[in-house]
PDB file of C-alpha atoms in Angstrom:
ATOM      1  CA  MET A   1     -29.328  46.528 -18.215  1.00  0.00           C
ATOM      2  CA  ALA A   2     -25.803  47.936 -18.268  1.00  0.00           C
ATOM      3  CA  VAL A   3     -24.725  49.534 -15.004  1.00  0.00           C
ATOM      4  CA  PRO A   4     -21.535  51.630 -14.920  1.00  0.00           C
ATOM      5  CA  VAL A   5     -18.815  49.884 -12.934  1.00  0.00           C
ATOM      6  CA  SER A   6     -18.041  53.054 -10.977  1.00  0.00           C
ATOM      7  CA  LEU A   7     -21.641  53.250  -9.778  1.00  0.00           C
ATOM      8  CA  LEU A   8     -21.570  49.624  -8.718  1.00  0.00           C
ATOM      9  CA  ARG A   9     -18.293  50.119  -6.888  1.00  0.00           C
ATOM     10  CA  ASP A  10     -19.676  53.149  -5.055  1.00  0.00           C
ATOM     11  CA  PHE A  11     -22.733  51.181  -4.054  1.00  0.00           C
ATOM     12  CA  VAL A  12     -20.608  48.313  -2.715  1.00  0.00           C
ATOM     13  CA  GLU A  13     -18.443  50.746  -0.741  1.00  0.00           C
ATOM     14  CA  GLU A  14     -21.523  52.364   0.792  1.00  0.00           C
ATOM     15  CA  LYS A  15     -22.861  48.962   1.795  1.00  0.00           C
ATOM     16  CA  LYS A  16     -19.541  48.045   3.385  1.00  0.00           C
ATOM     17  CA  LYS A  17     -19.516  51.260   5.392  1.00  0.00           C
ATOM     18  CA  GLU A  18     -23.086  50.644   6.462  1.00  0.00           C
ATOM     19  CA  ASN A  19     -22.305  47.091   7.585  1.00  0.00           C
ATOM     20  CA  ASN A  20     -19.213  48.212   9.486  1.00  0.00           C
ATOM     21  CA  TYR A  21     -21.237  50.903  11.212  1.00  0.00           C
ATOM     22  CA  ILE A  22     -23.970  48.442  12.169  1.00  0.00           C
ATOM     23  CA  ARG A  23     -21.358  45.976  13.426  1.00  0.00           C
ATOM     24  CA  LYS A  24     -19.709  48.669  15.562  1.00  0.00           C
ATOM     25  CA  ILE A  25     -23.045  49.596  17.095  1.00  0.00           C
ATOM     26  CA  LYS A  26     -23.816  45.961  17.872  1.00  0.00           C
ATOM     27  CA  ILE A  27     -20.380  45.468  19.464  1.00  0.00           C
ATOM     28  CA  ARG A  28     -20.835  48.621  21.505  1.00  0.00           C
ATOM     29  CA  ARG A  29     -24.237  47.416  22.669  1.00  0.00           C
ATOM     30  CA  LYS A  30     -22.750  44.067  23.688  1.00  0.00           C
ATOM     31  CA  LYS A  31     -20.013  45.819  25.650  1.00  0.00           C
ATOM     32  CA  CYS A  32     -22.536  48.113  27.328  1.00  0.00           C
ATOM     33  CA  SER A  33     -24.782  45.237  28.335  1.00  0.00           C
ATOM     34  CA  SER A  34     -21.861  43.232  29.718  1.00  0.00           C
ATOM     35  CA  TYR A  35     -20.678  46.310  31.649  1.00  0.00           C
ATOM     36  CA  SER A  36     -24.123  46.821  33.139  1.00  0.00           C
ATOM     37  CA  VAL A  37     -24.182  43.152  34.150  1.00  0.00           C
ATOM     38  CA  LEU A  38     -20.767  43.562  35.786  1.00  0.00           C
ATOM     39  CA  LEU A  39     -21.908  46.677  37.636  1.00  0.00           C
ATOM     40  CA  ARG A  40     -25.071  44.928  38.757  1.00  0.00           C
ATOM     41  CA  ASP A  41     -23.128  41.921  40.049  1.00  0.00           C
ATOM     42  CA  GLN A  42     -20.366  43.858  41.793  1.00  0.00           C
ATOM     43  CA  PRO A  43     -22.247  44.908  44.956  1.00  0.00           C
ATOM     44  CA  LYS A  44     -23.199  41.271  45.538  1.00  0.00           C
ATOM     45  CA  GLN A  45     -19.567  40.225  45.210  1.00  0.00           C
ATOM     46  CA  GLN A  46     -18.401  42.898  47.669  1.00  0.00           C
ATOM     47  CA  LEU A  47     -20.808  41.746  50.372  1.00  0.00           C
TER      48      LEU A  47
END
């Protein structure tokens, strides 16, 4: 099965974009969860 190189390259680029997008979402989720933990812990620290 011969696949055109341009098609393959496009596919790889799409996958890269997808992975970057997923990674960004995961990072954002991590940040959000750590922020919520900080916010939850702050009132205790102030007391």
